GROMACS .gro file of C-alpha atoms in nm:
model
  311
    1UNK     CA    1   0.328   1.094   2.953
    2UNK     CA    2   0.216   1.456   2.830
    3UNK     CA    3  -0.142   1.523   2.872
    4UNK     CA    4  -0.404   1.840   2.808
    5UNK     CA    5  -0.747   1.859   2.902
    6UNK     CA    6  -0.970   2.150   2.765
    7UNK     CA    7  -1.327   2.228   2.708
    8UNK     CA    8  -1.233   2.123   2.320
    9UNK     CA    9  -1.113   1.777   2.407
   10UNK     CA   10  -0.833   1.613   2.562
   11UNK     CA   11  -0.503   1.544   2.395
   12UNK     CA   12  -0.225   1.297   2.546
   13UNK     CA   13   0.068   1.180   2.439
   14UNK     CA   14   0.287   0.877   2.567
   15UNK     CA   15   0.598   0.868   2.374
   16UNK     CA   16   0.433   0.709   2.083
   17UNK     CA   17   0.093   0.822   1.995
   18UNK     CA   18  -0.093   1.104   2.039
   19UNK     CA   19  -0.480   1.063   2.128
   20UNK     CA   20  -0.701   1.329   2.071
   21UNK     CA   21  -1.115   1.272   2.238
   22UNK     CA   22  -1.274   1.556   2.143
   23UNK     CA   23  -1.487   1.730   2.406
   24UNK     CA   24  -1.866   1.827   2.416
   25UNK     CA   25  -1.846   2.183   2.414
   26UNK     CA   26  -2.078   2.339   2.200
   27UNK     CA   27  -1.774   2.496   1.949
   28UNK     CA   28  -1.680   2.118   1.917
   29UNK     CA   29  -1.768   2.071   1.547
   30UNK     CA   30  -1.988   1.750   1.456
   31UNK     CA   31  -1.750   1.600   1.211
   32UNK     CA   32  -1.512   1.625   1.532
   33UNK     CA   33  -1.749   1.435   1.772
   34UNK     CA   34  -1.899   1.196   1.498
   35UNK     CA   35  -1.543   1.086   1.444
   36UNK     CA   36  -1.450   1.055   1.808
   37UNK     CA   37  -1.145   0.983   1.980
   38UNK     CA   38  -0.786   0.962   1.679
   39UNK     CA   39  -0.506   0.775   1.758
   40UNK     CA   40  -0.153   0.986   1.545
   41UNK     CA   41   0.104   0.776   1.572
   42UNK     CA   42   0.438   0.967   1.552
   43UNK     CA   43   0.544   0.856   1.213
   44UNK     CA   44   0.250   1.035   1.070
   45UNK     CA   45   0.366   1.335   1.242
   46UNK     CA   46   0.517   1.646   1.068
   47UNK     CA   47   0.510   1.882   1.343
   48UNK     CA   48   0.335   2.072   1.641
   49UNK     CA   49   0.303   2.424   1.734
   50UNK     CA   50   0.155   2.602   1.956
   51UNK     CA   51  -0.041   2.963   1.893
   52UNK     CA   52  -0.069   3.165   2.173
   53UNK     CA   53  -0.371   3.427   2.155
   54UNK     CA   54  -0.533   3.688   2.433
   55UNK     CA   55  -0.824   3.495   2.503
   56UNK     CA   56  -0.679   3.105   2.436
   57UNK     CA   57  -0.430   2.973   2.181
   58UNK     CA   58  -0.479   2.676   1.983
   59UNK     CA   59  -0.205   2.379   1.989
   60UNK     CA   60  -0.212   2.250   1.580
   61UNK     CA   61  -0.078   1.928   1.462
   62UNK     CA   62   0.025   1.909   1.155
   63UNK     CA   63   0.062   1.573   0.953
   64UNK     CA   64   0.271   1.427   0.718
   65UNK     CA   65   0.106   1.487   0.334
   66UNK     CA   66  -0.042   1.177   0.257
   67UNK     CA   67  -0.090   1.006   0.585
   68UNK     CA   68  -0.444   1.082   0.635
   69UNK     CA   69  -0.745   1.022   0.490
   70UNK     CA   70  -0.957   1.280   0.617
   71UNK     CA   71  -0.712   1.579   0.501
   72UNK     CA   72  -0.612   1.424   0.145
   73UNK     CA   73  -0.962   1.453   0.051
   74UNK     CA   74  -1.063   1.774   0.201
   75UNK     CA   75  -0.759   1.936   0.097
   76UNK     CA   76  -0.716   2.226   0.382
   77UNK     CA   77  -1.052   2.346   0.317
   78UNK     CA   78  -1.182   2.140   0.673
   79UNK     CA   79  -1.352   2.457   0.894
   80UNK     CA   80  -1.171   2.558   1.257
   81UNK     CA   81  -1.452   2.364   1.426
   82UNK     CA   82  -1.399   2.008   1.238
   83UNK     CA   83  -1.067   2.000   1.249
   84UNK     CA   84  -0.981   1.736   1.467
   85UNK     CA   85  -0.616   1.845   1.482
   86UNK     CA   86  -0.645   2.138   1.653
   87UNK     CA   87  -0.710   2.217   2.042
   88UNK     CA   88  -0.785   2.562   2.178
   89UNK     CA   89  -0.646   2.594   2.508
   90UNK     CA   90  -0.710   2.891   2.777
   91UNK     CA   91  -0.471   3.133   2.837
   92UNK     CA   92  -0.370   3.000   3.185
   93UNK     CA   93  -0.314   2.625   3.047
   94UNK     CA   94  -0.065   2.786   2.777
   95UNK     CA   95   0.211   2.637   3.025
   96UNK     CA   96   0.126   2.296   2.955
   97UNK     CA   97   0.057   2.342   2.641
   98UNK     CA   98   0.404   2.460   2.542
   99UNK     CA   99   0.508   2.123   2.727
  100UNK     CA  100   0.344   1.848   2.537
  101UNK     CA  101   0.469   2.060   2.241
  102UNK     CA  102   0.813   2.014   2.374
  103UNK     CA  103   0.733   1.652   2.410
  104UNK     CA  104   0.607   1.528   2.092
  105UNK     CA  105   0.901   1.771   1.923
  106UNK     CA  106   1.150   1.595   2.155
  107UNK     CA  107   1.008   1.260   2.025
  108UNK     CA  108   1.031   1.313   1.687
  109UNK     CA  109   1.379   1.410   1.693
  110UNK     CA  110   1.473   1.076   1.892
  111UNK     CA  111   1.320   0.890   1.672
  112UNK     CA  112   1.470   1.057   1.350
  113UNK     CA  113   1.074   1.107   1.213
  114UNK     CA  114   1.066   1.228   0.827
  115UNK     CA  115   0.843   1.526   0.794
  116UNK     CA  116   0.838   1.408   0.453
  117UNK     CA  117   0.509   1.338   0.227
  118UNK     CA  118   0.408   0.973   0.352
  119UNK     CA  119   0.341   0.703   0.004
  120UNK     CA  120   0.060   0.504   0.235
  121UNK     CA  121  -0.230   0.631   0.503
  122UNK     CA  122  -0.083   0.611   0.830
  123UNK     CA  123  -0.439   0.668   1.024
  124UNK     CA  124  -0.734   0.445   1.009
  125UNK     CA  125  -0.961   0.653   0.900
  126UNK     CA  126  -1.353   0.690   0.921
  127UNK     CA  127  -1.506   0.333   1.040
  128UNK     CA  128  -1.768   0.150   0.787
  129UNK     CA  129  -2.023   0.107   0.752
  130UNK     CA  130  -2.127   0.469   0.694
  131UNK     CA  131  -2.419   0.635   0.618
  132UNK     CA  132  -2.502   1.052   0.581
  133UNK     CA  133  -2.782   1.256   0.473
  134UNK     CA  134  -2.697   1.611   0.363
  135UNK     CA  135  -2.782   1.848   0.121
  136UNK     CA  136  -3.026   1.653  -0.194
  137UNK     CA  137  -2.913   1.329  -0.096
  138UNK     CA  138  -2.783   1.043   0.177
  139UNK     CA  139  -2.460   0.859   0.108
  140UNK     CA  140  -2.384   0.488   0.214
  141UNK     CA  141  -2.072   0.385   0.173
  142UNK     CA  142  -2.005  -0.056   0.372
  143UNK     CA  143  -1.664  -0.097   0.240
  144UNK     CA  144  -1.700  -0.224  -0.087
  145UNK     CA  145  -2.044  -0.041  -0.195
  146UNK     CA  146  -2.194   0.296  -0.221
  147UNK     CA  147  -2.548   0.377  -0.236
  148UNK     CA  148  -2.696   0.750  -0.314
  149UNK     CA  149  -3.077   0.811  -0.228
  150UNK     CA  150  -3.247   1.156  -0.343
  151UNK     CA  151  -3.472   1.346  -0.140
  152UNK     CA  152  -3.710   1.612  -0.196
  153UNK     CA  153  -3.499   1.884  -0.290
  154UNK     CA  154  -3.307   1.687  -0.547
  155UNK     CA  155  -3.306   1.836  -0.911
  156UNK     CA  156  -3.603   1.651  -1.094
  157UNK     CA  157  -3.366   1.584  -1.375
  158UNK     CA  158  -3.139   1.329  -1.121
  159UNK     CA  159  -3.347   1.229  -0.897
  160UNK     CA  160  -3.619   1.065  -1.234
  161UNK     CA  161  -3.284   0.836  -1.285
  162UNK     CA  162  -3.374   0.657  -0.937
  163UNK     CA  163  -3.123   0.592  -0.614
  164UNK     CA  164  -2.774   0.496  -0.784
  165UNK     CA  165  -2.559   0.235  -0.645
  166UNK     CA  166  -2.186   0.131  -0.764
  167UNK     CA  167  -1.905  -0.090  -0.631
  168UNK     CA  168  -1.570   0.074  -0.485
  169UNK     CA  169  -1.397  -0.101  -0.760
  170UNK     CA  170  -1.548   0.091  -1.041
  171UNK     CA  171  -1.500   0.467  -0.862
  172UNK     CA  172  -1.141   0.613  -0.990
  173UNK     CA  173  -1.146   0.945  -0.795
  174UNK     CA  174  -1.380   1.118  -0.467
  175UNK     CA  175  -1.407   1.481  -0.401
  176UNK     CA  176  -1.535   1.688  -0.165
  177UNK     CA  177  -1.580   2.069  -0.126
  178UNK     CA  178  -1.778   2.261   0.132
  179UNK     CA  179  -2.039   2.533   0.084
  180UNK     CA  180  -1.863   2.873   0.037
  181UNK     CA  181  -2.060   3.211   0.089
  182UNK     CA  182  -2.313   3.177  -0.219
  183UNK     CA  183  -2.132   2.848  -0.343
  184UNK     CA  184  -2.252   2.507  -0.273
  185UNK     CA  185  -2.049   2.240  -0.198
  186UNK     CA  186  -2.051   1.910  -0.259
  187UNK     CA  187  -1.926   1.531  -0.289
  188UNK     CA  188  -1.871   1.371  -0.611
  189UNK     CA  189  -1.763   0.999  -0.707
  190UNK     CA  190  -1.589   0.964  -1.066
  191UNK     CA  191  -1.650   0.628  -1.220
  192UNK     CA  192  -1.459   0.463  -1.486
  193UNK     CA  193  -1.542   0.539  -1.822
  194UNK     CA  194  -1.683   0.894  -1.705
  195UNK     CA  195  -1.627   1.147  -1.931
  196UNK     CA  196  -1.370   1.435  -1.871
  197UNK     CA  197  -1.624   1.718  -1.765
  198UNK     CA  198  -1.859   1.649  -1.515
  199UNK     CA  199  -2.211   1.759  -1.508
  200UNK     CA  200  -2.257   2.057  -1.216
  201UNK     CA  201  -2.325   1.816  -0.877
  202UNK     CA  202  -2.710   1.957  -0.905
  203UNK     CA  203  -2.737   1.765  -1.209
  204UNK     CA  204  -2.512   1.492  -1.159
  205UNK     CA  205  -2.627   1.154  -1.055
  206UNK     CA  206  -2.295   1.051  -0.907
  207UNK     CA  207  -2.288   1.390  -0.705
  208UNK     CA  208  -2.468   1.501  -0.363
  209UNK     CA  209  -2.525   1.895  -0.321
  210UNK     CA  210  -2.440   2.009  -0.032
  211UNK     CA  211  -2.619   2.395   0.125
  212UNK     CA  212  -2.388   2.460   0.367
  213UNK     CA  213  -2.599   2.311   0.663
  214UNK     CA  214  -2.455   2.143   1.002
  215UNK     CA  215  -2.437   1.789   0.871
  216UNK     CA  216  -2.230   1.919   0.555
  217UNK     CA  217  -1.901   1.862   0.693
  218UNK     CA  218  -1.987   1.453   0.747
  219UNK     CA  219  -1.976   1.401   0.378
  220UNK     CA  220  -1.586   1.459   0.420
  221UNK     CA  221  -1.599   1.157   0.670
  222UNK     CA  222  -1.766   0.953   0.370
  223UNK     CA  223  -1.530   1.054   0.106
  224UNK     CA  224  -1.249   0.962   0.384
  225UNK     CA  225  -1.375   0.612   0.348
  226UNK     CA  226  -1.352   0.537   0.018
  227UNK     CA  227  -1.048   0.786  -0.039
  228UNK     CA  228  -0.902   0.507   0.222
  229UNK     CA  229  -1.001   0.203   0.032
  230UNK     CA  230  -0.831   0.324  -0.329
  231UNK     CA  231  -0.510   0.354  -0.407
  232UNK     CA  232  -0.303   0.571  -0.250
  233UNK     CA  233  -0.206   0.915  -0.444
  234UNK     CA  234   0.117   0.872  -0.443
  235UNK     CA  235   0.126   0.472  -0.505
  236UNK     CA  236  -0.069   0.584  -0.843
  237UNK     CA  237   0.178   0.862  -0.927
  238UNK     CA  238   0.472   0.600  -0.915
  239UNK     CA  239   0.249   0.317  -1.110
  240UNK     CA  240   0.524   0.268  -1.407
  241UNK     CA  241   0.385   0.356  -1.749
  242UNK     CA  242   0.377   0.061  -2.004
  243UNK     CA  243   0.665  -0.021  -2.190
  244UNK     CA  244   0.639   0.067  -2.548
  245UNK     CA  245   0.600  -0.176  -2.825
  246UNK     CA  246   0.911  -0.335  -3.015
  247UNK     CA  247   0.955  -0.153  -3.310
  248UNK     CA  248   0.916  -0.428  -3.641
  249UNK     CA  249   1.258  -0.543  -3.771
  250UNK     CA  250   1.174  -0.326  -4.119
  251UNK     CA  251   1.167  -0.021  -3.921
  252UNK     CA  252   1.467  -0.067  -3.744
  253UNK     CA  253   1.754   0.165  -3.807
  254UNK     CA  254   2.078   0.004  -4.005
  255UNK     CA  255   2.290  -0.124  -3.777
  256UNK     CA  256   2.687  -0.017  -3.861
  257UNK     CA  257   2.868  -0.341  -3.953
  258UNK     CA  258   3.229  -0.386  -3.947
  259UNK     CA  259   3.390  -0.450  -4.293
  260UNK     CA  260   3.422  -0.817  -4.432
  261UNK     CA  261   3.767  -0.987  -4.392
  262UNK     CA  262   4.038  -0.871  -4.622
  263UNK     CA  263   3.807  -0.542  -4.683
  264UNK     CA  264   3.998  -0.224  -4.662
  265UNK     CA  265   3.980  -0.040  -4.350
  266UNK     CA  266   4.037   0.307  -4.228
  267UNK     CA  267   4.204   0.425  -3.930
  268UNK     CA  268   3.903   0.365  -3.666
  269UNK     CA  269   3.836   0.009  -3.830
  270UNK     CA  270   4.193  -0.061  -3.779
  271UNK     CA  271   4.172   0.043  -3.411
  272UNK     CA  272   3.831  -0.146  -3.377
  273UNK     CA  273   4.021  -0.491  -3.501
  274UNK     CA  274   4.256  -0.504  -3.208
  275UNK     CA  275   4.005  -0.423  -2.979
  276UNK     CA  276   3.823  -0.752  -2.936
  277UNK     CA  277   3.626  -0.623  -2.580
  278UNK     CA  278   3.427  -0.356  -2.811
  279UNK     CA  279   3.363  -0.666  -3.054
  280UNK     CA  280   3.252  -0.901  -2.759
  281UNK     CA  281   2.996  -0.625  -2.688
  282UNK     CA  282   2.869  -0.595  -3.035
  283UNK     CA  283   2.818  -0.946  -3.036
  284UNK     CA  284   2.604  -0.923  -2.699
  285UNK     CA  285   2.442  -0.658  -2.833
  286UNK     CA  286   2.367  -0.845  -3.179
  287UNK     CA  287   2.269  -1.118  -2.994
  288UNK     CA  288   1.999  -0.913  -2.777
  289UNK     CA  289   1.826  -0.752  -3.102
  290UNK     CA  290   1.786  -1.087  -3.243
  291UNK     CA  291   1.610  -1.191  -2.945
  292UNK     CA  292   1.440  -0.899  -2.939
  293UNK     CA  293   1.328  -0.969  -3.298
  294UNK     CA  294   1.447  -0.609  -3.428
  295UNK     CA  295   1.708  -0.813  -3.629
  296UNK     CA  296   1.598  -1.128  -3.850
  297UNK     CA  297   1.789  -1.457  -3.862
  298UNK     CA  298   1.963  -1.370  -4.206
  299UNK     CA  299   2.074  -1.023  -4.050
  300UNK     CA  300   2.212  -1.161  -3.729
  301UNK     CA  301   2.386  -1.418  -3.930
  302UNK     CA  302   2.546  -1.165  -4.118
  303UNK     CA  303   2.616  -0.911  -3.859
  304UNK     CA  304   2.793  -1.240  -3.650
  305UNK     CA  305   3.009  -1.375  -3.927
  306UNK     CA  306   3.124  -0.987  -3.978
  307UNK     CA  307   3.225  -0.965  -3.647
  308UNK     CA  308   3.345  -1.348  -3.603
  309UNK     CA  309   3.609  -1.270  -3.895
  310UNK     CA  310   3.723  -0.959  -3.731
  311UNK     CA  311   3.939  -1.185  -3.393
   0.00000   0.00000   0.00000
């Protein structure tokens, strides 16, 4: 077993997870310690580095695309201190560092690990229920419901429509996006039904508003949630589209008959009436437009006895 222990947590690893327990240093972000101790197994895994610096380097995991709920919602834009997948380690510890790198790297070659986007969340994600007050408003989120309550800094315009509540079924898409020098950030549910463009989050009463205070980076753990509970991304991108409609029989194209008996024939007839495979097919294929109902009764009957005269 591989283990570090730092100021900014404690990672191990025993061959097939790695656990990370964050530590209670003040740099340790909130998100970090609100979320607590993560359990990667391997197959989630895409790699691990380590980044040695003057000071301290940082070990970095990085996971598959698609394997965790935190990072498919937040989209990279997580800051240094609440990302839970990175350790800085002191200078003098850089030693053991560049083991459990070696380790987990070893690891994943053994066990033939594709670095690959993953199609399902490999991590469990935030726990429910879950409940956080940032910016103009506190999200609730128990699994199947969430709740958003205004406070007094809400925009009078949403917070006159009352506390909104909606089921997880009806939500189609979650966002969020921290505060960014002069931006705000926020979190934002899209419902079904909801119209293309969005109202800016300070008007919207399916939105929270986040200023860019401590507690912002929580709403991420929220969004996590749900994000966890939907459909995955990439299960949605592979959802087949619908088949398209029959065309009616009046519509269809004319299909090429061969000539009646005792018709005259050119040279590719001729070839076609010693060929009785390509008329077997034809009469399969005959047989499926009927069914099909691009032919009528009448025309298959035709087409058939066209063919039929033609062994």
């Amino acid at each position: 077993m591989a283990e570090i222990i730092q100021k900014d947590g404690t990672w191990t690893f025993d061959g097939d997870t790695v656990r990370i327990v964050p530590g209670r240093d003040k740099g340790v972000g909130l998100l970090r310690q609100t979320l607590g101790e993560v359990a990667v197994p391997l197959r989630a895994l895409a790699g691990i580095s380590y980044e040695p610096g003057r000071k301290a380097g940082r070990l970095r995991l990085r996971l598959r695309d698609g394997a965790d709920p935190l990072l498919q919602v937040t989209a990279g834009r997580l800051p240094e201190a609440s990302d839970p997948y990175r350790l800085a380690v002191d200078s003098d510890r850089a030693g053991v560092a560049e083991y459990f790198v070696d380790e987990v790297r070893n690891a994943l070659l053994l066990d033939q690990v594709d670095p690959g986007p993953s199609d399902s969340y490999l991590l469990p994600g935030p726990a429910v229920p879950i409940t956080v007050g940032a910016g103009d408003g506190t999200v609730a989120f128990d699994g199947d419901r969430v709740a958003l309550e205004w406070n007094w800094t809400t925009e009078e315009a949403k917070r006159s429509g009352g506390p909104r509540e909606f089921r997880l079924a009806d939500v189609r898409a979650v966002e969020w996006y921290p505060s960014r020098g002069l931006e705000n950030g926020w979190i934002r549910f899209t419902l079904a039904g909801a119209p293309a463009s969005s109202p800016p989050p300070k008007y919207d009463p399916c939105a929270v508003e986040l200023y860019g205070f401590k507690k912002d980076p929580l709403m991420a753990l929220v969004a996590a949630a749900v994000a966890l509970r939907m459909p995955h991304p990439a299960a949605a991108a592979a959802a087949p589209e619908p088949a398209p409609a029959l065309a009616p029989a009046a519509a269809a194209p004319a299909l090429p008959l061969p000539p009646a008996p005792g018709a005259p024939s050119g040279a590719g007839s001729a070839a076609e009436a010693v060929d009785h495979d390509a008329l077997l097919r034809r009469l399969r294929e005959l047989g499926e437009l009927h069914r099909a109902g691009v032919l009528t009764a009448e025309e298959f009957s035709t087409a058939k006895a066209a063919i039929l005269g033609r062994f």
